[in-house]
Coordinates of C-alpha atoms and ligand atoms in Angstrom, one line a residue:
M108 CA -22.3 51.3 23.1
D109 CA -21.8 54.5 20.8
R110 CA -18.5 55.0 18.9
L111 CA -17.0 57.2 21.4
D112 CA -17.7 55.3 24.7
R113 CA -16.5 52.4 22.6
D114 CA -13.2 54.2 22.0
V115 CA -12.6 54.8 25.8
R116 CA -13.3 51.6 26.8
L117 CA -11.0 50.2 24.6
G118 CA -8.4 52.1 26.3
E119 CA -9.3 50.6 29.4
V120 CA -9.3 47.2 28.3
F121 CA -6.2 47.3 26.3
T122 CA -3.3 48.6 28.4
P123 CA 0.0 48.1 26.5
A124 CA 1.7 50.0 29.3
A125 CA 0.1 48.9 32.4
P126 CA -0.3 45.6 34.1
I127 CA -3.5 43.7 34.3
D128 CA -5.2 44.4 37.8
R129 CA -8.6 42.7 37.0
L130 CA -9.2 39.0 36.8
Q131 CA -12.0 39.7 34.1
L132 CA -9.2 40.9 31.9
F133 CA -6.8 38.6 32.9
A134 CA -5.9 35.7 30.2
G135 CA -4.7 32.0 30.8
R136 CA -2.0 31.5 33.3
E137 CA -3.7 28.5 34.8
A138 CA -0.6 26.5 36.1
Q139 CA 1.1 29.8 37.4
R140 CA -2.0 31.1 38.8
R141 CA -2.4 27.6 40.7
A142 CA 1.4 27.5 41.8
V143 CA 1.3 31.0 43.3
L144 CA -2.3 30.2 44.9
D145 CA -1.0 27.0 46.7
A146 CA 1.8 28.8 48.1
V147 CA -0.2 31.5 49.3
L148 CA -2.6 29.3 51.0
Q149 CA -0.1 27.2 52.8
R150 CA 1.8 28.5 55.6
G151 CA 5.2 28.8 55.6
R152 CA 5.3 28.8 51.9
H153 CA 6.5 32.0 50.1
V154 CA 6.7 32.8 46.0
A155 CA 9.5 33.9 43.7
I156 CA 7.9 34.8 40.3
F157 CA 10.7 35.4 37.4
G158 CA 10.7 35.4 33.8
E159 CA 11.5 37.6 30.7
R160 CA 10.7 41.2 30.7
G161 CA 7.3 41.8 29.7
V162 CA 5.9 38.4 29.9
G163 CA 3.2 39.2 32.6
K164 CA 4.9 38.9 36.0
T165 CA 3.3 41.7 37.6
S166 CA 0.0 41.3 36.4
L167 CA -0.1 37.9 37.7
A168 CA 0.9 39.2 41.2
S169 CA -1.8 42.2 40.8
V170 CA -4.9 39.9 40.2
L171 CA -4.1 37.5 43.3
H172 CA -5.9 39.7 45.6
E173 CA -9.1 39.2 43.5
Y174 CA -8.8 35.9 43.2
L175 CA -8.3 35.0 47.0
E176 CA -11.4 37.4 47.5
G177 CA -13.4 35.1 45.4
L178 CA -12.2 32.3 47.7
G179 CA -13.9 34.0 50.3
Q180 CA -10.7 35.2 52.2
S181 CA -10.4 38.7 53.3
I182 CA -7.0 39.8 52.3
L183 CA -4.3 42.6 52.3
A184 CA -2.1 42.5 49.3
P185 CA 0.2 45.6 48.8
R186 CA 2.4 45.7 46.0
V187 CA 5.8 47.8 46.4
N188 CA 8.2 48.4 43.5
C189 CA 12.0 48.3 44.3
D190 CA 14.0 51.3 43.0
D191 CA 17.9 51.0 42.3
G192 CA 18.8 52.8 45.5
D193 CA 16.5 51.0 48.1
D194 CA 17.8 49.4 50.9
Y195 CA 16.1 46.6 53.2
A196 CA 14.3 49.1 55.5
A197 CA 13.2 51.1 52.4
I198 CA 11.4 48.5 50.7
W199 CA 9.5 47.5 54.2
R200 CA 8.7 51.0 54.8
K201 CA 7.0 51.1 51.5
A202 CA 5.1 47.7 52.2
F203 CA 4.0 48.8 55.5
D204 CA 3.0 52.3 54.6
A205 CA 0.7 50.2 51.8
L206 CA -0.5 48.1 54.5
R207 CA -3.5 49.9 55.9
F208 CA -6.0 48.4 58.3
I209 CA -9.1 49.6 60.3
E210 CA -8.7 49.9 63.8
Q211 CA -11.7 49.7 66.0
R212 CA -11.6 51.7 69.5
R213 CA -14.2 52.5 72.1
G214 CA -14.8 56.0 72.7
I215 CA -15.0 57.3 76.0
G216 CA -17.9 57.9 78.3
F217 CA -20.8 55.6 79.2
A218 CA -21.7 52.8 76.7
P219 CA -19.3 54.6 74.1
P220 CA -19.7 53.6 70.6
L221 CA -17.3 51.8 68.5
E222 CA -15.1 54.0 66.5
E223 CA -13.2 53.1 63.2
S224 CA -10.2 54.4 61.9
V225 CA -7.9 53.7 59.2
R226 CA -4.1 53.3 60.3
S227 CA -1.1 52.2 58.3
A228 CA 1.1 49.6 59.6
T229 CA 3.9 52.3 59.8
S230 CA 2.3 53.6 62.8
L231 CA 3.2 50.2 64.4
I232 CA 7.0 50.9 64.2
S233 CA 8.5 52.3 67.0
G234 CA 10.4 55.4 66.7
D235 CA 13.4 55.3 64.2
G236 CA 14.9 52.2 64.8
P237 CA 16.4 49.8 62.2
I238 CA 14.1 47.7 60.4
T239 CA 15.5 44.1 60.6
P240 CA 14.3 40.8 59.5
H241 CA 13.1 40.7 63.2
T242 CA 11.0 43.6 63.2
V243 CA 9.5 42.6 59.9
R244 CA 8.4 39.2 61.2
M245 CA 7.1 40.7 64.5
L246 CA 5.0 43.2 62.5
L247 CA 3.6 40.6 60.1
E248 CA 2.7 38.5 62.8
Q249 CA 0.8 41.0 64.3
L250 CA -1.1 42.3 61.4
S251 CA -1.8 38.7 59.9
A252 CA -4.0 37.9 63.0
R253 CA -6.8 40.1 61.3
Q254 CA -6.4 39.2 57.7
T255 CA -4.6 37.1 55.1
L256 CA -1.5 39.1 54.2
V257 CA 0.5 38.8 50.9
I258 CA 3.2 41.1 50.2
V259 CA 4.4 41.6 46.6
V260 CA 7.7 43.1 46.2
D261 CA 8.0 43.9 42.4
E262 CA 11.2 44.4 40.2
F263 CA 13.2 42.8 43.0
D264 CA 16.1 42.0 40.5
R265 CA 17.1 45.7 40.9
V266 CA 18.3 45.3 44.5
A267 CA 18.6 41.5 44.4
G268 CA 22.4 41.7 44.4
R269 CA 22.7 43.8 47.5
L270 CA 19.5 42.3 49.3
G271 CA 19.0 39.0 48.3
T272 CA 20.4 37.3 51.3
Q273 CA 18.6 39.4 53.7
M274 CA 15.4 38.7 51.8
A275 CA 16.4 35.1 52.1
D276 CA 16.8 35.4 55.9
T277 CA 13.3 36.8 56.2
I278 CA 11.7 34.2 54.4
K279 CA 13.6 31.8 56.4
M280 CA 12.5 33.4 59.6
L281 CA 8.8 33.9 58.3
S282 CA 8.7 29.9 57.4
D283 CA 10.2 28.7 60.6
Q284 CA 8.0 30.9 63.0
S285 CA 5.1 29.8 60.7
V286 CA 3.8 33.5 60.2
P287 CA 0.6 33.4 58.2
A288 CA 1.8 36.0 55.7
T289 CA 3.2 35.5 52.2
L290 CA 5.9 37.4 50.6
V291 CA 5.7 37.3 46.8
L292 CA 9.2 38.4 45.3
V293 CA 8.8 39.3 41.4
G294 CA 11.4 40.2 38.9
V295 CA 13.2 39.7 36.0
G296 CA 15.4 37.0 35.6
E297 CA 16.3 33.4 33.9
S298 CA 16.2 31.5 37.2
V299 CA 15.3 32.2 40.7
S300 CA 18.9 32.7 41.5
A301 CA 18.7 36.3 39.7
L302 CA 16.2 37.0 42.9
I303 CA 17.7 35.1 45.5
A304 CA 21.3 34.2 45.8
Q305 CA 21.5 31.3 48.1
H306 CA 18.1 30.0 47.2
E307 CA 19.1 26.4 48.3
S308 CA 18.8 27.6 52.0
V309 CA 15.1 28.7 51.4
E310 CA 14.3 25.9 48.8
R311 CA 11.5 24.1 50.9
A312 CA 9.9 27.4 51.8
L313 CA 10.0 29.0 48.1
A314 CA 7.7 28.2 45.3
Q315 CA 9.7 28.9 42.1
V316 CA 7.2 30.2 39.4
L317 CA 8.9 30.8 35.9
M318 CA 6.4 32.8 33.8
P319 CA 7.2 31.8 30.5
R320 CA 6.2 33.6 27.2
M321 CA 2.3 33.3 26.6
S322 CA 1.2 30.8 24.1
L323 CA -0.6 31.4 21.1
W324 CA -3.7 30.3 22.5
E325 CA -3.5 32.6 25.7
L326 CA -2.7 35.5 23.2
Q327 CA -5.8 34.8 21.3
Q328 CA -7.7 34.9 24.4
I329 CA -6.5 38.2 25.2
V330 CA -7.7 39.4 21.7
D331 CA -11.3 37.7 22.0
G332 CA -11.8 38.2 25.7
G333 CA -10.9 42.0 25.4
L334 CA -13.1 42.6 22.5
D335 CA -16.0 40.9 23.8
V336 CA -15.9 43.5 26.9
V337 CA -16.7 46.1 24.3
G338 CA -18.9 44.3 21.9
L339 CA -16.5 43.8 19.1
R340 CA -15.3 40.8 17.3
A341 CA -12.0 39.9 15.5
D342 CA -11.9 37.9 12.3
P343 CA -10.2 34.7 13.1
I344 CA -7.4 35.3 10.8
V345 CA -6.5 38.7 12.5
R346 CA -6.7 37.4 15.8
D347 CA -4.3 34.6 15.0
R348 CA -1.9 37.0 13.2
I349 CA -2.0 39.3 16.1
A350 CA -1.0 36.4 18.3
A351 CA 1.8 35.4 16.3
L352 CA 3.3 38.9 15.7
S353 CA 3.2 39.3 19.4
Q354 CA 5.8 36.2 19.8
G355 CA 4.4 35.6 23.4
L356 CA 4.7 39.0 24.5
P357 CA 1.3 40.3 25.7
H358 CA 2.3 43.9 25.6
Y359 CA 2.3 43.6 21.8
T360 CA -1.1 41.8 21.9
H361 CA -2.6 44.9 23.6
L362 CA -0.7 47.4 21.4
I363 CA -1.9 46.0 18.3
T364 CA -5.2 45.1 19.3
L365 CA -5.9 48.4 20.6
A366 CA -5.3 50.2 17.6
A367 CA -6.6 47.6 15.1
A368 CA -10.0 47.7 17.1
R369 CA -10.2 51.6 17.2
H370 CA -9.7 51.5 13.6
A371 CA -12.6 49.2 13.0
N372 CA -14.6 51.5 15.5
D373 CA -13.8 54.5 13.4
R374 CA -15.4 53.0 10.1
A375 CA -18.2 51.8 12.4
A376 CA -17.6 48.1 12.2
D377 CA -18.2 45.4 14.6
L378 CA -15.7 42.8 13.2
V379 CA -12.1 43.7 13.5
E380 CA -10.7 42.7 9.9
T381 CA -7.4 42.6 7.9
E382 CA -7.5 46.2 7.1
D383 CA -7.8 47.2 10.7
L384 CA -4.9 45.1 11.3
A385 CA -2.8 46.5 8.9
A386 CA -3.7 50.0 10.6
G387 CA -2.8 48.6 13.8
V388 CA 0.6 47.2 12.9
R389 CA 1.4 50.7 11.6
S390 CA 0.4 52.3 14.7
A391 CA 2.1 49.6 16.8
V392 CA 5.4 50.8 15.1
S393 CA 4.8 54.2 15.4
H394 CA 4.1 54.1 19.0
A395 CA 6.6 51.5 19.9
Q396 CA 8.8 52.5 23.1
E397 CA 11.7 54.9 22.1
T398 CA 14.2 52.5 23.5
I399 CA 13.0 49.9 21.0
T400 CA 13.1 52.2 17.9
T401 CA 16.4 53.9 18.6
T402 CA 18.1 50.5 19.2
H403 CA 16.7 49.0 15.9
H404 CA 17.6 51.9 14.0
R405 CA 21.2 52.1 15.4
A406 CA 21.6 48.4 14.6
V407 CA 20.7 48.7 10.8
M408 CA 21.6 52.1 9.9
S409 CA 24.0 52.2 6.9
A410 CA 25.3 54.7 4.1
R411 CA 25.0 52.1 1.7
S412 CA 21.5 51.4 0.2
D413 CA 22.7 47.4 -0.6
S414 CA 23.7 46.6 2.8
L415 CA 21.7 43.8 4.3
Y416 CA 21.4 44.7 7.9
R417 CA 17.9 45.6 7.9
Q418 CA 17.0 42.2 6.3
V419 CA 19.3 40.4 8.2
A420 CA 18.0 41.8 11.7
L421 CA 14.6 41.2 10.3
A422 CA 15.5 37.4 9.4
C423 CA 17.0 36.9 12.9
A424 CA 13.7 38.1 14.5
L425 CA 11.8 35.5 12.7
A426 CA 14.1 32.7 13.1
Q427 CA 13.2 29.8 14.9
C428 CA 14.3 29.6 18.3
D429 CA 14.4 27.6 21.5
E430 CA 12.5 27.8 24.5
R431 CA 15.1 30.3 26.1
G432 CA 15.0 32.4 22.8
Y433 CA 18.3 31.4 21.1
F434 CA 18.7 30.7 17.3
T435 CA 21.6 29.4 15.4
A436 CA 22.9 31.0 12.1
G437 CA 21.6 28.1 10.2
A438 CA 17.8 29.2 11.2
V439 CA 18.2 32.8 9.9
R440 CA 18.7 31.2 6.4
R441 CA 15.1 30.6 5.7
P442 CA 13.6 33.6 6.9
L443 CA 16.2 35.6 5.0
A444 CA 15.5 33.6 1.6
A445 CA 11.9 34.8 2.2
V446 CA 12.9 38.4 2.5
M447 CA 15.3 38.3 -0.3
G448 CA 13.6 36.1 -2.8
R449 CA 16.7 33.9 -3.3
P450 CA 18.8 31.8 -0.8
Y451 CA 21.9 33.1 1.1
E452 CA 24.7 30.9 2.6
I453 CA 25.7 31.7 6.2
G454 CA 28.9 33.0 4.9
S455 CA 27.3 36.1 3.4
F456 CA 25.7 37.1 6.6
A457 CA 28.2 35.9 9.7
K458 CA 29.4 39.5 9.6
H459 CA 26.1 41.0 10.3
L460 CA 25.5 38.7 13.1
N461 CA 28.9 39.2 14.6
E462 CA 28.2 43.3 14.2
F463 CA 24.9 42.6 16.0
C464 CA 26.9 41.3 19.1
A465 CA 29.2 44.1 19.3
D466 CA 28.9 47.6 20.8
G467 CA 28.8 49.8 17.3
R468 CA 25.4 48.1 16.5
G469 CA 24.3 47.7 19.6
P470 CA 24.8 45.1 21.0
I471 CA 21.2 43.9 20.0
L472 CA 22.3 40.1 20.2
E473 CA 24.2 38.1 22.6
K474 CA 26.0 34.9 21.7
I475 CA 26.6 31.8 23.7
G476 CA 28.6 28.6 22.5
A477 CA 31.6 27.7 20.6
R478 CA 33.1 28.9 17.4
R479 CA 31.1 27.4 14.5
N480 CA 28.5 26.4 16.9
Y481 CA 27.3 29.7 18.0
R482 CA 23.7 30.5 19.3
Y483 CA 22.3 34.1 19.4
R484 CA 19.6 35.9 21.3
F485 CA 18.2 39.3 21.3
R486 CA 19.1 41.0 24.3
N487 CA 15.7 42.7 24.5
P488 CA 12.9 40.6 24.0
L489 CA 10.6 43.4 22.9
L490 CA 12.7 44.0 20.0
P491 CA 12.1 41.1 17.5
P492 CA 8.3 41.6 17.3
Y493 CA 9.0 45.5 16.4
I494 CA 11.5 44.3 13.8
V495 CA 8.8 42.2 12.3
M496 CA 6.3 44.6 12.2
S497 CA 8.5 47.4 11.0
G498 CA 9.5 45.1 8.0
I499 CA 6.0 44.5 7.3
T500 CA 5.2 48.1 7.0
Q501 CA 8.1 48.7 5.0
G502 CA 7.6 46.1 2.7
L503 CA 10.5 44.1 3.4
I504 CA 8.2 41.1 4.0
S505 CA 4.5 40.6 3.6
D506 CA 2.2 39.9 6.4
D507 CA 1.2 36.7 4.8
D508 CA 4.8 35.4 4.5
A509 CA 5.7 36.6 8.0
A510 CA 2.6 34.8 9.3
G511 CA 3.5 32.0 7.6
I512 CA 6.9 31.9 8.9
Q513 CA 5.9 32.4 12.6
S514 CA 3.1 30.2 12.7
S515 CA 5.4 27.4 11.4
L516 CA 7.4 28.1 14.9
D517 CA 5.1 27.7 17.7
Ligands
ATP92 N1 -2.4 37.3 31.7 C1 -2.5 38.2 30.9 N2 -3.7 38.7 30.4 C2 -3.9 39.6 29.7 N3 -2.7 40.6 29.5 C3 -1.8 40.6 30.0 C4 -1.6 39.2 31.0 N4 0.0 39.3 31.4 C5 0.2 40.6 31.0 N5 -0.6 41.3 30.5 C6 -0.3 42.5 29.6 O1 1.1 42.5 29.1 C7 1.8 43.5 29.3 C8 2.8 43.3 30.2 O2 2.6 42.7 31.4 P1 3.3 42.9 33.0 O3 3.6 44.3 33.1 O4 2.4 42.3 34.0 O5 4.6 42.4 32.5 P2 5.9 42.0 33.5 O6 6.3 40.5 33.3 O7 5.7 42.5 34.9 O8 7.0 43.1 32.6 P3 8.2 43.8 33.4 O9 9.3 42.7 33.1 O10 8.4 44.8 32.3 O11 8.0 44.0 34.6 C9 0.8 44.4 29.9 O12 0.2 45.3 28.9 C10 -0.3 43.6 30.4 O13 -1.7 44.3 30.5
MG93 MG1 6.5 44.1 35.9

């Protein structure tokens, strides 16, 4: 593969802004994949996939069809995105529009040939009558006679407050009537109740699949697997650092690896090394989403050069947290000492933590618990990896020290 080809291919393999839609590039997620497939293959079961922003929910839903095709199933699996103003009918119109099937019809005359035409399921809806759970059931029943149907309703958290109950009714009806079609609701949320309010009523019909952050091992797979496709390799240290810097969020793994690999390719190397990683991190910082960079800037800006906002934010981003992303003030001490080169007591940065929880500087953090026992969490999970990388490029911490702290966290 020549340099130019490889540069283009890298952009197809590492897609920080787009979900994975090919199984070949999809890493890990064995347990979640199995849970979703089990539900799809069992009549009367439906699925809710939920988790933090950016952990890979849409990607899992998008590779399902390829997986099922691999099992020899003929499958239709459209994915629709919910928009803020959508009502129940709007979502189903999008789904039916995307559900295309081939219809065979005999022409006219003596021994007429079979004629095939592609139709969308919208053409089966009569006139402009309302679309209700009942209409949906009838239509899905009709369509599922021909093929396995999986309907992915993505970004459902945007409309769940208004439509959660109606969607639960739909699930219940599809399940009770044993319609062989699977509904997969996908959205951001800590628990399934972010998607379906009274989920107890559909408990048995609904597989609840929590997408956790990716493990270091899974992130390493993304680096190695992707580079392998274009005939490159990463120095194991580089691969492990990219995984640690990503903090479980594959978006950053794609962003950093893409830039690092392009840097290696530019110098005609087959091995992605630490100098390429440094360039990758710089590029990831300068190409971060604007919402992330402005949020960070607002949180740490100060007229005084000796203020600690930037350093405390960095220490928070490196702090050991629990599986839900919460950390204590005590956990900020160690990374802050690494950044400042000397220990700091909680009293000297408590004010910074408080300000990070208030409007003036964000809020970038939220806190729970009682006084003296607060736990903090970044409101946007995509912020901490950015803060760490920008701390490295600004020389607030060395990449060695950042890696040392992060690898002791997983
Ligand atoms: N299993 C995986 N293997 C490789 N890359 C992945 C995997 N899962 C997700 N990614 C990558 O991670 C990024 C985020 O993935 P995705 O869009 O699926 O997340 P999401 O949870 O749907 O995000 P959001 O909450 O913003 O909708 C994308 O760049 C995607 O390509
Ligand atoms: Mg998504």
